[in-house]
mmCIF file of C-alpha atoms and ligand atoms in Angstrom:
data_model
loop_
_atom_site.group_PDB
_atom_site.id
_atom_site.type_symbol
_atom_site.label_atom_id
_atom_site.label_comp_id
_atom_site.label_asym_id
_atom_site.label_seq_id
_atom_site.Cartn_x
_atom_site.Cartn_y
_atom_site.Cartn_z
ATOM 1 C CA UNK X 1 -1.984 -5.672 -24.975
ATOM 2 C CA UNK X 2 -4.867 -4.391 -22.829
ATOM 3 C CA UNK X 3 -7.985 -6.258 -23.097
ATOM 4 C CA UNK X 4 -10.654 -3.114 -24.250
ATOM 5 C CA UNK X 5 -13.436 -5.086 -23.947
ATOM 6 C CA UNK X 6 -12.402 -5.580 -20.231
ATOM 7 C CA UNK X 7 -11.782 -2.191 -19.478
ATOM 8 C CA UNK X 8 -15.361 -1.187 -20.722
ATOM 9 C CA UNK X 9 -16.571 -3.777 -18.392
ATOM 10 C CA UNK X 10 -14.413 -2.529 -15.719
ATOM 11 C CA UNK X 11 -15.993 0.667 -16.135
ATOM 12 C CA UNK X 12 -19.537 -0.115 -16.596
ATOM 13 C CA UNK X 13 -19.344 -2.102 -13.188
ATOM 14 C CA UNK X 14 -17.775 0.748 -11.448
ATOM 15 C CA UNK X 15 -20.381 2.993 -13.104
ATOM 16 C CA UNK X 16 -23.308 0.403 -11.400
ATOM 17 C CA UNK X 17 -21.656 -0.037 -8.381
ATOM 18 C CA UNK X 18 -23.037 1.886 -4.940
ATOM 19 C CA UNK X 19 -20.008 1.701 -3.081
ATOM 20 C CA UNK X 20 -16.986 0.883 -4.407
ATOM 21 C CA UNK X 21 -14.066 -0.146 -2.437
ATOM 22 C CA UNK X 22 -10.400 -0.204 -3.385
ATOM 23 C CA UNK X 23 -7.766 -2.984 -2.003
ATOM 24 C CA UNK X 24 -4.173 -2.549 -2.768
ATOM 25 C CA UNK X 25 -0.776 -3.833 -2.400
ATOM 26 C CA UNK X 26 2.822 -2.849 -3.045
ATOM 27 C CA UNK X 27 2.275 -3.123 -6.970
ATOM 28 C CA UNK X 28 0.396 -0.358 -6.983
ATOM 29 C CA UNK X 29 3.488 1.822 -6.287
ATOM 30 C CA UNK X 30 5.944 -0.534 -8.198
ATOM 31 C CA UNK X 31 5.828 1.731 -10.919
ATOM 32 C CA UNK X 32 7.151 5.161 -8.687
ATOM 33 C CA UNK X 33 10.463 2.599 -8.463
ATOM 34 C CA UNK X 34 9.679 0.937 -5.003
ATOM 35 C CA UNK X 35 9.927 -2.476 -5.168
ATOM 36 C CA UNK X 36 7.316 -4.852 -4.262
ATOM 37 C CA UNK X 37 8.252 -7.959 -1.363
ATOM 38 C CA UNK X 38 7.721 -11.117 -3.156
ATOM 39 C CA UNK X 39 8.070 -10.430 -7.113
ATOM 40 C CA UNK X 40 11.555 -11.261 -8.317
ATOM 41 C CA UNK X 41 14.347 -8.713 -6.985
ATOM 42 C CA UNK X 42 11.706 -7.593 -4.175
ATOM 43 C CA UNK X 43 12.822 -6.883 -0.606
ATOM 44 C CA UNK X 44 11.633 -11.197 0.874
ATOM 45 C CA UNK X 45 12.981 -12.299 -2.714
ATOM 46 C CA UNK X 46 16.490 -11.050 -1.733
ATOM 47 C CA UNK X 47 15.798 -10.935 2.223
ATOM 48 C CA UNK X 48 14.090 -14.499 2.645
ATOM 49 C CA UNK X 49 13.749 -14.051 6.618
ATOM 50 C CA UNK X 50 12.054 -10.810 5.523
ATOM 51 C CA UNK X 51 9.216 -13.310 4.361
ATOM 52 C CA UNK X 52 8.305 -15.139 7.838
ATOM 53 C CA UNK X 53 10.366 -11.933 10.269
ATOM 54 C CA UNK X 54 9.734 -8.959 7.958
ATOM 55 C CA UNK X 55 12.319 -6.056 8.467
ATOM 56 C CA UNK X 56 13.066 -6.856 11.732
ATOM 57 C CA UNK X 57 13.208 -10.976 10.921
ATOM 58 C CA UNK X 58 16.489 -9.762 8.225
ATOM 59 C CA UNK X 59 18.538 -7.176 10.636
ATOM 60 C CA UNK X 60 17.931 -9.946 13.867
ATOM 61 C CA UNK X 61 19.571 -12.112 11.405
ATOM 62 C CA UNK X 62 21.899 -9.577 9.264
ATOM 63 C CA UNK X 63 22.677 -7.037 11.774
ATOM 64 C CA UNK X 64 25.415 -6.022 9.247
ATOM 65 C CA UNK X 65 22.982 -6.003 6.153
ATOM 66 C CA UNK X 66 21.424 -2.638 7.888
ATOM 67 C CA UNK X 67 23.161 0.031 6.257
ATOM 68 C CA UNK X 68 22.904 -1.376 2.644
ATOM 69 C CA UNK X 69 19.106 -2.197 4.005
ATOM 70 C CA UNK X 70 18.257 1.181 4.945
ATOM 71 C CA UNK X 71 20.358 3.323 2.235
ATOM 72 C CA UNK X 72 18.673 1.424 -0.554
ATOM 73 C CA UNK X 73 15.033 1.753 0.758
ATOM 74 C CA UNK X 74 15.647 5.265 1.747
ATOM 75 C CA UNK X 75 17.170 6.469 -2.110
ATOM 76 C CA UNK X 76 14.195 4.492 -3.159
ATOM 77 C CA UNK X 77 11.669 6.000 -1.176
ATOM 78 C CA UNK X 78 13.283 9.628 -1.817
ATOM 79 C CA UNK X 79 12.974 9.004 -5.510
ATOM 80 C CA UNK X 80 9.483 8.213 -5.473
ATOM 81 C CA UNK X 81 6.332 10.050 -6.053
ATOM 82 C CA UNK X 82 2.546 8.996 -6.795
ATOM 83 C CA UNK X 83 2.113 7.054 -10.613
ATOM 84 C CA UNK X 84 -0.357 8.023 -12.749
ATOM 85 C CA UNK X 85 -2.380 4.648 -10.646
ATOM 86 C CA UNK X 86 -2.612 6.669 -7.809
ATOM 87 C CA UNK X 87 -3.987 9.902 -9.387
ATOM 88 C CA UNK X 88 -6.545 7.566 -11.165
ATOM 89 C CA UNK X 89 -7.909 6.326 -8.207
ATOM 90 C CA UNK X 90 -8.033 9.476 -6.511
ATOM 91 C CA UNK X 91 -9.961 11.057 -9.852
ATOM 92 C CA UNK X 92 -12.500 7.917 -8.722
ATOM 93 C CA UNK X 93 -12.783 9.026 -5.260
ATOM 94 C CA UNK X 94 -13.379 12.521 -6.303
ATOM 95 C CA UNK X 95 -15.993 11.679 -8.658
ATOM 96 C CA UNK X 96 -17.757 9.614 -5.790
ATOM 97 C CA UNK X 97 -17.154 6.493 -7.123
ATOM 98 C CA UNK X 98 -14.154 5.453 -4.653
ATOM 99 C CA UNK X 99 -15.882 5.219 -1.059
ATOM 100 C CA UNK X 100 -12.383 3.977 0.626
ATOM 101 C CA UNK X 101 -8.641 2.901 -0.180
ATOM 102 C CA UNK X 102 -7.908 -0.140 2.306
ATOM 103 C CA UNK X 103 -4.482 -0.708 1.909
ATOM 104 C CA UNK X 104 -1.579 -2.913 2.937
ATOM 105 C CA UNK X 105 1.261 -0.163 1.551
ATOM 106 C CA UNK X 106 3.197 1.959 4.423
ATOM 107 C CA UNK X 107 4.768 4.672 1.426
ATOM 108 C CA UNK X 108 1.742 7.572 1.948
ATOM 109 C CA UNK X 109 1.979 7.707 -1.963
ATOM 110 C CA UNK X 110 -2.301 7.837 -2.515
ATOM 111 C CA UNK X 111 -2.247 10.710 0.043
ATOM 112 C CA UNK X 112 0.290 12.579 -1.701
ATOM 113 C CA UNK X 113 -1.621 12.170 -4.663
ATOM 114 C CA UNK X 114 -4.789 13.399 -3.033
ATOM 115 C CA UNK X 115 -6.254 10.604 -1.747
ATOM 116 C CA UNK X 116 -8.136 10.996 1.536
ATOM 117 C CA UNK X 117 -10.702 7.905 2.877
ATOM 118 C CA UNK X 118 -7.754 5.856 3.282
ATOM 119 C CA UNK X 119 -7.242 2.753 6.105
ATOM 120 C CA UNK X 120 -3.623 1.654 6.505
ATOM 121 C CA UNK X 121 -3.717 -1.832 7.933
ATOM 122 C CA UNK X 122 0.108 -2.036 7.994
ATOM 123 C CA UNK X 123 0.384 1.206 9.366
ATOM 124 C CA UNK X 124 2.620 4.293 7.752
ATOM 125 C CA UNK X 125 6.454 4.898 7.739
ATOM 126 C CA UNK X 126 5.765 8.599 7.677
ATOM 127 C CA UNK X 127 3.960 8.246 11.051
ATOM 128 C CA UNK X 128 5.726 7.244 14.295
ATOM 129 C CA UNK X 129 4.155 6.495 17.563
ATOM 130 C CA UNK X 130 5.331 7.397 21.353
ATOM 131 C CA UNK X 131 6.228 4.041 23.012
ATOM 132 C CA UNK X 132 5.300 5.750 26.791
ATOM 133 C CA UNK X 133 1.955 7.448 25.433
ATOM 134 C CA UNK X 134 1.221 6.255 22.247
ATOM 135 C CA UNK X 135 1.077 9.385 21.000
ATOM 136 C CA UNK X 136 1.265 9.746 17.161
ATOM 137 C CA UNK X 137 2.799 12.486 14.760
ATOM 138 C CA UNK X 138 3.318 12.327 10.864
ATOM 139 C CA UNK X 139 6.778 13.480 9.657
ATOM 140 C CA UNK X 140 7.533 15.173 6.448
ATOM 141 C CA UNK X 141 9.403 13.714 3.730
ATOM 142 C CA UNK X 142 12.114 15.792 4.550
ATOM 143 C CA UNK X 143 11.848 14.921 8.556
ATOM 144 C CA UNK X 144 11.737 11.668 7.666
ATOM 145 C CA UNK X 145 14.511 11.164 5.056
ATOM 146 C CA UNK X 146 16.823 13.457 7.490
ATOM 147 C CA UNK X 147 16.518 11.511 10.259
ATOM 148 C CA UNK X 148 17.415 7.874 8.806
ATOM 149 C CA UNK X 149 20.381 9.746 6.909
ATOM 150 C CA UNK X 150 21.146 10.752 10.699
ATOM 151 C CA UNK X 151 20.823 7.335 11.862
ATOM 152 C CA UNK X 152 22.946 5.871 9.062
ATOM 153 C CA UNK X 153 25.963 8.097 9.653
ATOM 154 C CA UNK X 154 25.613 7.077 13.245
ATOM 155 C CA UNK X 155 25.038 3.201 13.153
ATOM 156 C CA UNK X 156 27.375 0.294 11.426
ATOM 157 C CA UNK X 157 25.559 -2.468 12.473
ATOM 158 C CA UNK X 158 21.887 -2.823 13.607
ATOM 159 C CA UNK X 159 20.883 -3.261 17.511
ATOM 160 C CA UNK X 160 17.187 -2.295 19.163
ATOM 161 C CA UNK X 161 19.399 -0.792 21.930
ATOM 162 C CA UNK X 162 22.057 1.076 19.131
ATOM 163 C CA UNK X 163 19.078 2.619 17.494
ATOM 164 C CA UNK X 164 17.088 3.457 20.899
ATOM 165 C CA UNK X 165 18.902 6.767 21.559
ATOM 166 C CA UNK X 166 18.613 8.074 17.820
ATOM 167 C CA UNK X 167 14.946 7.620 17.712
ATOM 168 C CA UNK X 168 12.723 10.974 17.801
ATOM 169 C CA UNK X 169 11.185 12.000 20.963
ATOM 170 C CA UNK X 170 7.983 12.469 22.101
ATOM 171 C CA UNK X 171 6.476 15.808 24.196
ATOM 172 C CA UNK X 172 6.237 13.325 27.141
ATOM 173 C CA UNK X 173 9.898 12.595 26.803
ATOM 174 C CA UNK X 174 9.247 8.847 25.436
ATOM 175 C CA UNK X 175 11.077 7.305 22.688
ATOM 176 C CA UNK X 176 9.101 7.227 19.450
ATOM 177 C CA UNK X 177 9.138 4.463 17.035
ATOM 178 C CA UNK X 178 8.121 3.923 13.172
ATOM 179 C CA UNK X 179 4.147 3.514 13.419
ATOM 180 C CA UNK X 180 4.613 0.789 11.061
ATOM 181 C CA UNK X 181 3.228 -2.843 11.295
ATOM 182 C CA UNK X 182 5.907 -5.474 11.842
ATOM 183 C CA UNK X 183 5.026 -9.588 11.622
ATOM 184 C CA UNK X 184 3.539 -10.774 14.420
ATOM 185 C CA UNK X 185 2.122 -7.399 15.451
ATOM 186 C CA UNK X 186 -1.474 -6.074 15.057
ATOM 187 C CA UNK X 187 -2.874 -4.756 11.976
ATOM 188 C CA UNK X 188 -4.727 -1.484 12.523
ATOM 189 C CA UNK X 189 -7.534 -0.046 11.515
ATOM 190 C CA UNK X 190 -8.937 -3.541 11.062
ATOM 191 C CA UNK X 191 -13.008 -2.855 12.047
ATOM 192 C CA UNK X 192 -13.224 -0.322 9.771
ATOM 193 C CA UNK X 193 -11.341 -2.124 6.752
ATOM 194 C CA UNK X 194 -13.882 -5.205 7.744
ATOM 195 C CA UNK X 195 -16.733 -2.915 8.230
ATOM 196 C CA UNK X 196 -15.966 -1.502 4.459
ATOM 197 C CA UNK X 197 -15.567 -5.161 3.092
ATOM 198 C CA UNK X 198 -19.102 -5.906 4.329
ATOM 199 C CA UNK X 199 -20.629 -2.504 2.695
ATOM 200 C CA UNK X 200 -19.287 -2.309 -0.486
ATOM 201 C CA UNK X 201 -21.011 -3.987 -3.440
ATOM 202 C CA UNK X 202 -17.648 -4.259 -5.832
ATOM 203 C CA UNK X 203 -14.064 -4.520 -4.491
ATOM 204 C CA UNK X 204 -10.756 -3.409 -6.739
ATOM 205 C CA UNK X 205 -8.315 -5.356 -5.764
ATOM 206 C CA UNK X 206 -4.452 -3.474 -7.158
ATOM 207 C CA UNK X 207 -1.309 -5.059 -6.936
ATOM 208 C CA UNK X 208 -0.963 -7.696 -4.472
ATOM 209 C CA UNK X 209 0.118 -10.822 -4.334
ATOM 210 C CA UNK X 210 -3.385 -12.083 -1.369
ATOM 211 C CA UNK X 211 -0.825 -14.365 0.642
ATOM 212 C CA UNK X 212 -0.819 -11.936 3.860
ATOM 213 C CA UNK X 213 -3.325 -12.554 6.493
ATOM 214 C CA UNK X 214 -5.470 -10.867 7.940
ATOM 215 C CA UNK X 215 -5.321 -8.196 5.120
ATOM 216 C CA UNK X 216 -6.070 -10.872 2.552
ATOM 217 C CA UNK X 217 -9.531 -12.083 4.186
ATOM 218 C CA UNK X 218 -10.878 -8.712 3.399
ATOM 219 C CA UNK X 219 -11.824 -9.413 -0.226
ATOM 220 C CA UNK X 220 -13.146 -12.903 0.622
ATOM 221 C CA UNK X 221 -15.643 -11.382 2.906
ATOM 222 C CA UNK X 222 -16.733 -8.743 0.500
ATOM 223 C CA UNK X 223 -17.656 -11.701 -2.017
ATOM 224 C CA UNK X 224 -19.015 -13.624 0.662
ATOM 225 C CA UNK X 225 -21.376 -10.391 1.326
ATOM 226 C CA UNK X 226 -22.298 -10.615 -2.471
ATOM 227 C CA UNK X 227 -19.794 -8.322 -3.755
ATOM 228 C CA UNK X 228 -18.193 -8.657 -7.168
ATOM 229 C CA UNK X 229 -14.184 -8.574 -7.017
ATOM 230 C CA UNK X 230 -12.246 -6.814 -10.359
ATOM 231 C CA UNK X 231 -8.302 -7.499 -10.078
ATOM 232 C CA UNK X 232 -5.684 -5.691 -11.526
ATOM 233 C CA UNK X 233 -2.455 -7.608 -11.274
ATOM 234 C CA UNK X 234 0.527 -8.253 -14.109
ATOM 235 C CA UNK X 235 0.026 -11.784 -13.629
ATOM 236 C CA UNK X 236 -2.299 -14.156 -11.291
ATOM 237 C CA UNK X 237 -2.184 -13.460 -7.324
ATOM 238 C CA UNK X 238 -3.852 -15.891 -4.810
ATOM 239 C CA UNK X 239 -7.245 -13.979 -4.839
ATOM 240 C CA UNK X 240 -7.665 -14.047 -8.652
ATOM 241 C CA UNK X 241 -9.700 -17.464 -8.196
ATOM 242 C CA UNK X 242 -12.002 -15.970 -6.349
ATOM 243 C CA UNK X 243 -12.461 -12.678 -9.043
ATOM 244 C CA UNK X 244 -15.277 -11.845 -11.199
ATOM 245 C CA UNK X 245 -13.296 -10.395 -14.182
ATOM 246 C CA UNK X 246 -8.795 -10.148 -13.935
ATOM 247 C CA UNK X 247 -7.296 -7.470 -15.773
ATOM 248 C CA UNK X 248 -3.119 -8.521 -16.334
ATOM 249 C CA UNK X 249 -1.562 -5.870 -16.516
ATOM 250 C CA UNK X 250 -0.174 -2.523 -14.459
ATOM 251 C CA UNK X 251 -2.107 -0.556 -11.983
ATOM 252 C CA UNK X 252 -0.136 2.561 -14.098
ATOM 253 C CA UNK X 253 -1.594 1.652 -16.921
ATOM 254 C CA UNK X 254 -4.901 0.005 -16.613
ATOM 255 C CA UNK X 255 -6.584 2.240 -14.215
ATOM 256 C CA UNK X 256 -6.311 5.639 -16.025
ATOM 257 C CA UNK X 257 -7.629 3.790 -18.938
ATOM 258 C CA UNK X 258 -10.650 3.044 -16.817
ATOM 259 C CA UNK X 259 -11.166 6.348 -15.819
ATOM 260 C CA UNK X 260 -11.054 7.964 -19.395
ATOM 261 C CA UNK X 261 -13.727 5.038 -20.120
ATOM 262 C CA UNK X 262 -15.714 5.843 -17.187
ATOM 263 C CA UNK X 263 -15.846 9.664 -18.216
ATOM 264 C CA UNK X 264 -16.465 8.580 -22.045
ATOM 265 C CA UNK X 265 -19.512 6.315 -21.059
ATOM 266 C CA UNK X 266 -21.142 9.495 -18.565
ATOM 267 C CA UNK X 267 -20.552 12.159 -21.406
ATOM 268 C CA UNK X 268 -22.294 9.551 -24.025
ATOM 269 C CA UNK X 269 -25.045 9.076 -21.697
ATOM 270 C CA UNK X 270 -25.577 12.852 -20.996
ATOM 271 C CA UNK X 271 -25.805 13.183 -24.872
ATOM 272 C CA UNK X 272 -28.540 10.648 -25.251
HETATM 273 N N1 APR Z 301 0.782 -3.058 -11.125
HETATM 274 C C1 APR Z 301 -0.019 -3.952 -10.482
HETATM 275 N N2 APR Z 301 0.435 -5.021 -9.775
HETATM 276 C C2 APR Z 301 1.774 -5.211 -9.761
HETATM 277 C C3 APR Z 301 2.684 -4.336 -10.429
HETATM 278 C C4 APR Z 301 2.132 -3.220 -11.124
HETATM 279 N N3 APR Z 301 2.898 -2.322 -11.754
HETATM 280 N N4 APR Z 301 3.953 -4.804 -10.228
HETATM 281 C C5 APR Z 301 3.831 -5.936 -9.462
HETATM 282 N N5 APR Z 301 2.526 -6.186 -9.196
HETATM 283 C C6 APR Z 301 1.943 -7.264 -8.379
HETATM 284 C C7 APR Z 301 2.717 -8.558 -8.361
HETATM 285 O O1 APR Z 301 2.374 -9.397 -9.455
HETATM 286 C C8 APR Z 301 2.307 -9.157 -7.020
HETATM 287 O O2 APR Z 301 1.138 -9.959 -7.160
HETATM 288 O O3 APR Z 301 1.953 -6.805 -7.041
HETATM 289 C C9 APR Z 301 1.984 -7.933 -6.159
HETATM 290 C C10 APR Z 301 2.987 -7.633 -5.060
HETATM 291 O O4 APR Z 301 2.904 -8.664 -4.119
HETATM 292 P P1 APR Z 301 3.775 -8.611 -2.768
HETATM 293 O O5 APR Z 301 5.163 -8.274 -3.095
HETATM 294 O O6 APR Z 301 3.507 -9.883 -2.049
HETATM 295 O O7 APR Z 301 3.179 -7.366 -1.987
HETATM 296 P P2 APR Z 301 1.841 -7.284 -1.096
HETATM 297 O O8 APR Z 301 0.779 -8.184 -1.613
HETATM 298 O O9 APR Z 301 1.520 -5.863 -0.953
HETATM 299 O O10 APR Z 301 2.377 -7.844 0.316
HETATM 300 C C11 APR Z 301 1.499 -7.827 1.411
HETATM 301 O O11 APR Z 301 3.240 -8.503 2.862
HETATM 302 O O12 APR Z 301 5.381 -8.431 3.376
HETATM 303 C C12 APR Z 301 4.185 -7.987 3.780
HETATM 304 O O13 APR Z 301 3.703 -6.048 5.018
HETATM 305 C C13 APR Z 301 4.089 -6.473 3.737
HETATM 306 O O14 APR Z 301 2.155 -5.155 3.145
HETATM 307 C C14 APR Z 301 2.974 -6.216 2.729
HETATM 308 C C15 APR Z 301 2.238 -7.532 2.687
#
């Protein structure tokens, strides 16, 4: 059962707050049926290379485990759509409360729900980047989703230099490649997300677990800057510690709740 008193205190500090950051992991889009890494069932639970080698750590180690890989993610991915989570925190961001989304999730589910000030640090799997020019261009859904259906009719087993000649192709002729963020690579966007960490006075934090560095340092130095942290999580994640009020529960649930409250506590105070 949802804690009410803890949503109206949600709300009031969201309500006080001057700018408001969000931080989220894959559990805010665990309820639009993609799965989250480390939770039971998730991608590194079943995948354990996936953990230390992420996507490319399991297929260097299960070329073979490719197709069932790729077919599952990509029925998952073409199933989902933005939960009611995402619209929330878009209805924040509209109402000027939201100043940015940094996020670790690659699934462009807060865009397709509206959501605009956004900083990717693990990049996008819509997106895909020229490997000669660096040149980057966003796919559709439908450009997307074709193409690894193309790839999977073409490829048993997984190889760098199988999949080479069935990647897209830049203007310049160069091979492009998912503009996602792999293990050992660098995050992007990382001044800015920093830079946002140091402004804001509160931080949401939505559905991660806070092992993953150097995404999870962000909310550390927003409290070292004096910000207050709120949590939303199902159960305890390795930033709770450091959180000035935990909400357990889902992102799906909890966060509209918080908006209704938000817009309950304005219309009150309009009346007075
Ligand atoms: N609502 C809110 N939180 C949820 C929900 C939900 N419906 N379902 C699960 N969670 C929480 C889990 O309790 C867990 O703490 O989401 C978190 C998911 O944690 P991870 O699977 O570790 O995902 P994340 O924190 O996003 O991983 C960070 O690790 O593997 C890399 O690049 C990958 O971006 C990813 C990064």
């Amino acid at each position: 059962m949802v804690d009410r008193d803890a949503i109206s205190e949600a709300s009031r500090m969201i309500l006080s707050s001057d700018w408001l950051v969000g931080f989220t992991g894959a559990g805010l889009s665990e309820e639009s049926g993609i799965s989250t890494y480390r939770d039971p069932g998730g991608l590194w639970d079943r995948y354990p290379e996936g953990a230390s080698g992420g996507i490319m750590g399991i297929l260097r180690r299960h070329p073979k485990a490719f197709h069932e890989l790729f077919s599952e993610l990509l029925k998952k991915f073409k199933n989902s759509a933005p939960n009611p989570g995402h619209y929330a925190l878009v209805g924040l961001e509209e109402e000027g409360y939201l100043k940015s989304v940094i996020t670790q999730n690659g699934d462009n589910l807060y865009q397709d729900a509206g959501g605009s000030n956004v900083l990717e640090l693990h990049g996008n799997a819509f997106r895909f980047r020229c490997l000669e020019c660096g040149q980057k261009r966003m796919f559709s859904r439908e450009e997307l989703f074709a193409l690894v259906e193309d790839v999977l009719s073409k490829m048993e087993r997984f190889s760098i230099e199988l999949l080479m000649p069935h990647l897209p192709s830049c203007k310049c002729k160069g091979k492009m490649r998912p503009d996602v963020v792999g293990f050992g690579e660098a995050v992007q966007k990382l001044d800015q997300a920093t830079e946002q960490a140091n402004k804001c006075d509160l931080m949401l934090i939505m559905g991660t677990s806070g092992v993953v560095y150097p995404a999870a340092m962000l909310p550390l130095i927003a409290k070292e800057n004096g910000a207050k942290l709120i949590e939303i999580n199902p159960k305890e994640s390795a930033l709770t510690v450091r959180c000035d009020l935990f909400l357990p529960g889902k992102t799906g649930e909890i966060l509209p709740m918080i908006v209704k409250k938000i817009r309950e506590m304005k219309l009150k105070k309009a009346r007075k």
